[in-house]
Amino acid sequence: MSTVRGARERARIEVTAAIKDEARRMLAAEGAAKLSLRAVARELGMVSSALYRYFPSRDELLTALIVDAYDSVGAAAEEADARACAAGAPPRARWVEVCGAFRAWALAHPHEYSLIYGSPVPGYSAPLDTVGPAARAANTLIGIVRAAHQGRGIALPPLPAALRAEAERMTADFAEGLPPEVTAALVAAWGQLVGLVSCEVFGQFNRVVEDRDAFFGHAAGQLAHAVGLPSV
């Protein structure tokens, strides 16, 4: 019986992967708003009722694709930081490496990047299942700053008094152990990082920035400075 169950499980994994691959192809061709289970089933030569056993709704399929994308970019960020740590890189260099990995993943996977950082999909509301995967890349950057703060220390960015309560709330929510000044700067830096990458992925830098590697490296270094990381 265990052999039969194992074969069935392998078959289920293979069919699930095929469904996701076809859905990603459709995302690239037509965008998330036009994704449909019937269309996926038709392209795979399946009847719709069979596909529903794997993904009961379009939203569940979208959620699976979104989680996969977040996990993929999160893994790229974590692996870049692990390599930088193994090489003995200081916090600022680790930060720049992780930002670079985030950008490289986005450029290699523009349609998946668009799914998670582009316009919301009409009629879709992301469930809590996406929260953990969505935080992986940002948490890697937070971890770099936390390690620097606990080590040699970091420079505290300015924080207006009117923003302190909000910065303290954010710190309690996702950046425990960091000064509120740093948390506010981190949130701003994350927004700027996504904005920089989005401008490149979606073409807003065309005929504006030519040496994009140099430009991005400089910008990532500026973001590191903004969150208080030392220059060496």
mmCIF file of C-alpha atoms in Angstrom:
data_model
loop_
_atom_site.group_PDB
_atom_site.id
_atom_site.type_symbol
_atom_site.label_atom_id
_atom_site.label_comp_id
_atom_site.label_asym_id
_atom_site.label_seq_id
_atom_site.Cartn_x
_atom_site.Cartn_y
_atom_site.Cartn_z
ATOM 1 C CA MET A 1 0.000 0.000 0.000
ATOM 2 C CA SER A 2 2.843 2.415 0.810
ATOM 3 C CA THR A 3 4.264 1.896 -2.707
ATOM 4 C CA VAL A 4 0.892 2.766 -4.227
ATOM 5 C CA ARG A 5 0.544 5.847 -2.034
ATOM 6 C CA GLY A 6 4.058 6.899 -2.955
ATOM 7 C CA ALA A 7 3.315 6.586 -6.655
ATOM 8 C CA ARG A 8 0.102 8.534 -6.273
ATOM 9 C CA GLU A 9 1.875 11.269 -4.351
ATOM 10 C CA ARG A 10 4.588 11.527 -7.002
ATOM 11 C CA ALA A 11 1.938 11.731 -9.691
ATOM 12 C CA ARG A 12 0.123 14.458 -7.761
ATOM 13 C CA ILE A 13 3.354 16.451 -7.374
ATOM 14 C CA GLU A 14 4.040 16.163 -11.112
ATOM 15 C CA VAL A 15 0.534 17.235 -12.115
ATOM 16 C CA THR A 16 0.602 20.133 -9.625
ATOM 17 C CA ALA A 17 3.915 21.295 -11.076
ATOM 18 C CA ALA A 18 2.531 21.071 -14.612
ATOM 19 C CA ILE A 19 -0.508 23.128 -13.641
ATOM 20 C CA LYS A 20 1.674 25.814 -12.075
ATOM 21 C CA ASP A 21 4.021 25.881 -15.068
ATOM 22 C CA GLU A 22 1.111 26.371 -17.465
ATOM 23 C CA ALA A 23 -0.365 29.053 -15.217
ATOM 24 C CA ARG A 24 2.982 30.886 -15.202
ATOM 25 C CA ARG A 25 3.086 30.701 -18.993
ATOM 26 C CA MET A 26 -0.369 32.275 -19.095
ATOM 27 C CA LEU A 27 0.702 34.970 -16.656
ATOM 28 C CA ALA A 28 3.559 35.876 -18.971
ATOM 29 C CA ALA A 29 1.321 35.888 -22.044
ATOM 30 C CA GLU A 30 -1.862 37.495 -20.738
ATOM 31 C CA GLY A 31 -1.390 38.683 -17.156
ATOM 32 C CA ALA A 32 -2.848 37.511 -13.866
ATOM 33 C CA ALA A 33 -6.267 39.093 -14.422
ATOM 34 C CA LYS A 34 -6.973 36.704 -17.310
ATOM 35 C CA LEU A 35 -5.813 33.533 -15.573
ATOM 36 C CA SER A 36 -8.552 30.889 -15.623
ATOM 37 C CA LEU A 37 -8.672 27.299 -14.435
ATOM 38 C CA ARG A 38 -10.630 26.253 -17.524
ATOM 39 C CA ALA A 39 -7.966 27.684 -19.801
ATOM 40 C CA VAL A 40 -5.191 25.942 -17.852
ATOM 41 C CA ALA A 41 -7.078 22.642 -17.991
ATOM 42 C CA ARG A 42 -7.654 23.026 -21.724
ATOM 43 C CA GLU A 43 -3.964 23.665 -22.430
ATOM 44 C CA LEU A 44 -2.973 20.624 -20.365
ATOM 45 C CA GLY A 45 -5.582 18.375 -21.968
ATOM 46 C CA MET A 46 -7.421 17.933 -18.675
ATOM 47 C CA VAL A 47 -11.105 18.218 -17.935
ATOM 48 C CA SER A 48 -11.899 21.105 -15.593
ATOM 49 C CA SER A 49 -13.291 18.802 -12.915
ATOM 50 C CA ALA A 50 -9.925 17.002 -12.713
ATOM 51 C CA LEU A 51 -7.995 20.250 -12.284
ATOM 52 C CA TYR A 52 -10.347 21.374 -9.517
ATOM 53 C CA ARG A 53 -9.112 18.433 -7.423
ATOM 54 C CA TYR A 54 -5.723 20.174 -7.335
ATOM 55 C CA PHE A 55 -6.843 23.793 -7.149
ATOM 56 C CA PRO A 56 -10.530 24.286 -6.280
ATOM 57 C CA SER A 57 -10.502 27.915 -7.451
ATOM 58 C CA ARG A 58 -8.519 30.437 -9.470
ATOM 59 C CA ASP A 59 -7.646 32.232 -6.237
ATOM 60 C CA GLU A 60 -6.088 29.099 -4.740
ATOM 61 C CA LEU A 61 -3.956 28.670 -7.850
ATOM 62 C CA LEU A 62 -2.944 32.339 -7.702
ATOM 63 C CA THR A 63 -2.043 31.957 -4.036
ATOM 64 C CA ALA A 64 0.178 28.969 -4.828
ATOM 65 C CA LEU A 65 1.962 30.955 -7.552
ATOM 66 C CA ILE A 66 2.354 33.964 -5.257
ATOM 67 C CA VAL A 67 3.776 31.863 -2.420
ATOM 68 C CA ASP A 68 6.197 30.175 -4.837
ATOM 69 C CA ALA A 69 7.359 33.560 -6.133
ATOM 70 C CA TYR A 70 7.857 35.021 -2.665
ATOM 71 C CA ASP A 71 9.722 31.898 -1.554
ATOM 72 C CA SER A 72 11.911 32.031 -4.649
ATOM 73 C CA VAL A 73 12.966 35.667 -4.222
ATOM 74 C CA GLY A 74 13.289 35.127 -0.467
ATOM 75 C CA ALA A 75 15.598 32.170 -1.017
ATOM 76 C CA ALA A 76 17.688 34.246 -3.443
ATOM 77 C CA ALA A 77 18.080 36.959 -0.797
ATOM 78 C CA GLU A 78 18.950 34.484 1.954
ATOM 79 C CA GLU A 79 21.467 32.641 -0.201
ATOM 80 C CA ALA A 80 23.161 35.890 -1.196
ATOM 81 C CA ASP A 81 23.514 36.873 2.459
ATOM 82 C CA ALA A 82 24.847 33.429 3.376
ATOM 83 C CA ARG A 83 27.519 33.722 0.678
ATOM 84 C CA ALA A 84 28.470 37.220 1.821
ATOM 85 C CA CYS A 85 28.688 36.069 5.444
ATOM 86 C CA ALA A 86 30.855 33.098 4.471
ATOM 87 C CA ALA A 87 33.203 35.508 2.684
ATOM 88 C CA GLY A 88 33.460 37.654 5.818
ATOM 89 C CA ALA A 89 31.690 40.637 4.280
ATOM 90 C CA PRO A 90 30.795 43.540 6.606
ATOM 91 C CA PRO A 91 27.122 44.504 7.088
ATOM 92 C CA ARG A 92 27.068 47.168 4.375
ATOM 93 C CA ALA A 93 28.467 44.767 1.779
ATOM 94 C CA ARG A 94 25.976 42.091 2.878
ATOM 95 C CA TRP A 95 23.150 44.607 2.413
ATOM 96 C CA VAL A 96 24.305 45.521 -1.099
ATOM 97 C CA GLU A 97 24.644 41.845 -2.041
ATOM 98 C CA VAL A 98 21.121 41.051 -0.887
ATOM 99 C CA CYS A 99 19.690 44.058 -2.723
ATOM 100 C CA GLY A 100 21.550 42.903 -5.819
ATOM 101 C CA ALA A 101 20.123 39.400 -5.498
ATOM 102 C CA PHE A 102 16.617 40.843 -5.193
ATOM 103 C CA ARG A 103 17.153 42.851 -8.389
ATOM 104 C CA ALA A 104 18.719 39.916 -10.253
ATOM 105 C CA TRP A 105 15.794 37.669 -9.378
ATOM 106 C CA ALA A 106 13.306 40.293 -10.555
ATOM 107 C CA LEU A 107 15.083 40.766 -13.886
ATOM 108 C CA ALA A 108 15.212 37.000 -14.410
ATOM 109 C CA HIS A 109 11.545 36.511 -13.427
ATOM 110 C CA PRO A 110 9.730 39.691 -14.536
ATOM 111 C CA HIS A 111 6.261 38.146 -14.728
ATOM 112 C CA GLU A 112 6.505 36.565 -11.290
ATOM 113 C CA TYR A 113 7.886 39.840 -9.954
ATOM 114 C CA SER A 114 4.902 41.629 -11.463
ATOM 115 C CA LEU A 115 2.557 39.155 -9.783
ATOM 116 C CA ILE A 116 3.870 39.934 -6.299
ATOM 117 C CA TYR A 117 5.057 43.550 -6.602
ATOM 118 C CA GLY A 118 2.956 44.880 -9.467
ATOM 119 C CA SER A 119 -0.672 45.957 -9.653
ATOM 120 C CA PRO A 120 -3.163 43.993 -7.504
ATOM 121 C CA VAL A 121 -5.116 41.274 -9.298
ATOM 122 C CA PRO A 122 -8.767 42.370 -9.626
ATOM 123 C CA GLY A 123 -11.043 40.384 -7.342
ATOM 124 C CA TYR A 124 -8.199 38.643 -5.507
ATOM 125 C CA SER A 125 -7.412 39.077 -1.816
ATOM 126 C CA ALA A 126 -4.218 37.452 -0.591
ATOM 127 C CA PRO A 127 -4.728 35.083 2.374
ATOM 128 C CA LEU A 128 -2.541 34.863 5.468
ATOM 129 C CA ASP A 129 -0.649 31.981 3.800
ATOM 130 C CA THR A 130 1.289 34.578 1.811
ATOM 131 C CA VAL A 131 2.493 36.646 4.786
ATOM 132 C CA GLY A 132 5.446 34.478 5.863
ATOM 133 C CA PRO A 133 6.853 33.953 2.363
ATOM 134 C CA ALA A 134 6.320 37.640 1.531
ATOM 135 C CA ALA A 135 8.498 38.682 4.475
ATOM 136 C CA ARG A 136 11.546 36.531 3.674
ATOM 137 C CA ALA A 137 13.497 38.987 1.518
ATOM 138 C CA ALA A 138 12.765 41.972 3.763
ATOM 139 C CA ASN A 139 13.570 39.933 6.879
ATOM 140 C CA THR A 140 16.977 39.155 5.415
ATOM 141 C CA LEU A 141 17.741 42.875 5.281
ATOM 142 C CA ILE A 142 16.320 43.396 8.769
ATOM 143 C CA GLY A 143 18.584 40.593 10.014
ATOM 144 C CA ILE A 144 21.656 42.314 8.577
ATOM 145 C CA VAL A 145 20.776 45.567 10.332
ATOM 146 C CA ARG A 146 19.952 43.781 13.596
ATOM 147 C CA ALA A 147 23.310 41.976 13.543
ATOM 148 C CA ALA A 148 25.123 45.282 12.946
ATOM 149 C CA HIS A 149 23.185 46.940 15.761
ATOM 150 C CA GLN A 150 24.073 44.140 18.162
ATOM 151 C CA GLY A 151 27.698 44.196 16.999
ATOM 152 C CA ARG A 152 29.648 47.354 16.284
ATOM 153 C CA GLY A 153 26.544 49.502 16.352
ATOM 154 C CA ILE A 154 24.782 51.638 13.773
ATOM 155 C CA ALA A 155 24.092 55.334 13.333
ATOM 156 C CA LEU A 156 20.539 56.259 14.314
ATOM 157 C CA PRO A 157 18.680 57.984 11.463
ATOM 158 C CA PRO A 158 16.605 61.051 12.377
ATOM 159 C CA LEU A 159 13.004 60.401 13.423
ATOM 160 C CA PRO A 160 10.367 63.136 13.728
ATOM 161 C CA ALA A 161 8.547 63.135 17.054
ATOM 162 C CA ALA A 162 5.216 62.813 15.251
ATOM 163 C CA LEU A 163 6.341 59.490 13.758
ATOM 164 C CA ARG A 164 7.765 57.911 16.918
ATOM 165 C CA ALA A 165 4.600 56.130 18.034
ATOM 166 C CA GLU A 166 4.133 54.592 14.583
ATOM 167 C CA ALA A 167 7.799 53.592 14.435
ATOM 168 C CA GLU A 168 7.503 51.935 17.840
ATOM 169 C CA ARG A 169 4.438 50.014 16.677
ATOM 170 C CA MET A 170 6.266 48.798 13.558
ATOM 171 C CA THR A 171 9.253 47.785 15.664
ATOM 172 C CA ALA A 172 7.047 45.675 17.933
ATOM 173 C CA ASP A 173 5.358 44.093 14.911
ATOM 174 C CA PHE A 174 8.350 42.973 12.847
ATOM 175 C CA ALA A 175 11.693 44.465 13.946
ATOM 176 C CA GLU A 176 11.981 43.626 17.631
ATOM 177 C CA GLY A 177 15.282 44.674 19.161
ATOM 178 C CA LEU A 178 15.909 47.577 16.789
ATOM 179 C CA PRO A 179 15.566 51.263 17.676
ATOM 180 C CA PRO A 180 12.374 52.805 16.245
ATOM 181 C CA GLU A 181 14.530 55.251 14.274
ATOM 182 C CA VAL A 182 16.052 52.333 12.390
ATOM 183 C CA THR A 183 12.742 50.565 11.820
ATOM 184 C CA ALA A 184 11.243 53.629 10.149
ATOM 185 C CA ALA A 185 14.334 53.954 7.954
ATOM 186 C CA LEU A 186 14.147 50.260 7.053
ATOM 187 C CA VAL A 187 10.548 50.529 5.900
ATOM 188 C CA ALA A 188 11.438 53.548 3.758
ATOM 189 C CA ALA A 189 14.485 51.745 2.344
ATOM 190 C CA TRP A 190 12.426 48.676 1.456
ATOM 191 C CA GLY A 191 9.926 50.857 -0.390
ATOM 192 C CA GLN A 192 12.744 52.538 -2.279
ATOM 193 C CA LEU A 193 14.359 49.211 -3.159
ATOM 194 C CA VAL A 194 11.105 47.868 -4.602
ATOM 195 C CA GLY A 195 10.621 51.159 -6.439
ATOM 196 C CA LEU A 196 14.092 51.046 -7.992
ATOM 197 C CA VAL A 197 13.672 47.473 -9.133
ATOM 198 C CA SER A 198 10.153 48.103 -10.414
ATOM 199 C CA CYS A 199 11.352 51.066 -12.484
ATOM 200 C CA GLU A 200 13.871 48.787 -14.166
ATOM 201 C CA VAL A 201 11.595 45.767 -14.605
ATOM 202 C CA PHE A 202 8.678 47.808 -15.943
ATOM 203 C CA GLY A 203 10.762 49.952 -18.279
ATOM 204 C CA GLN A 204 10.672 53.353 -16.548
ATOM 205 C CA PHE A 205 14.481 53.571 -16.685
ATOM 206 C CA ASN A 206 14.542 53.217 -20.484
ATOM 207 C CA ARG A 207 16.456 56.166 -21.971
ATOM 208 C CA VAL A 208 17.052 57.421 -18.428
ATOM 209 C CA VAL A 209 19.628 55.109 -16.820
ATOM 210 C CA GLU A 210 22.125 53.388 -19.117
ATOM 211 C CA ASP A 211 24.739 51.898 -16.757
ATOM 212 C CA ARG A 212 22.161 50.236 -14.560
ATOM 213 C CA ASP A 213 24.528 47.951 -12.655
ATOM 214 C CA ALA A 214 26.615 50.899 -11.463
ATOM 215 C CA PHE A 215 23.525 52.969 -10.745
ATOM 216 C CA PHE A 216 21.873 50.237 -8.722
ATOM 217 C CA GLY A 217 25.041 49.455 -6.749
ATOM 218 C CA HIS A 218 25.334 53.112 -5.788
ATOM 219 C CA ALA A 219 21.650 53.335 -4.871
ATOM 220 C CA ALA A 220 21.835 50.191 -2.728
ATOM 221 C CA GLY A 221 24.810 51.669 -0.892
ATOM 222 C CA GLN A 222 22.837 54.850 -0.256
ATOM 223 C CA LEU A 223 19.996 52.798 1.213
ATOM 224 C CA ALA A 224 22.487 51.056 3.497
ATOM 225 C CA HIS A 225 23.661 54.468 4.687
ATOM 226 C CA ALA A 226 20.064 55.573 5.230
ATOM 227 C CA VAL A 227 19.383 52.717 7.662
ATOM 228 C CA GLY A 228 22.552 53.489 9.616
ATOM 229 C CA LEU A 229 24.948 50.798 8.408
ATOM 230 C CA PRO A 230 28.604 51.799 8.667
ATOM 231 C CA SER A 231 30.535 52.320 5.431
ATOM 232 C CA VAL A 232 33.037 49.578 6.303
#
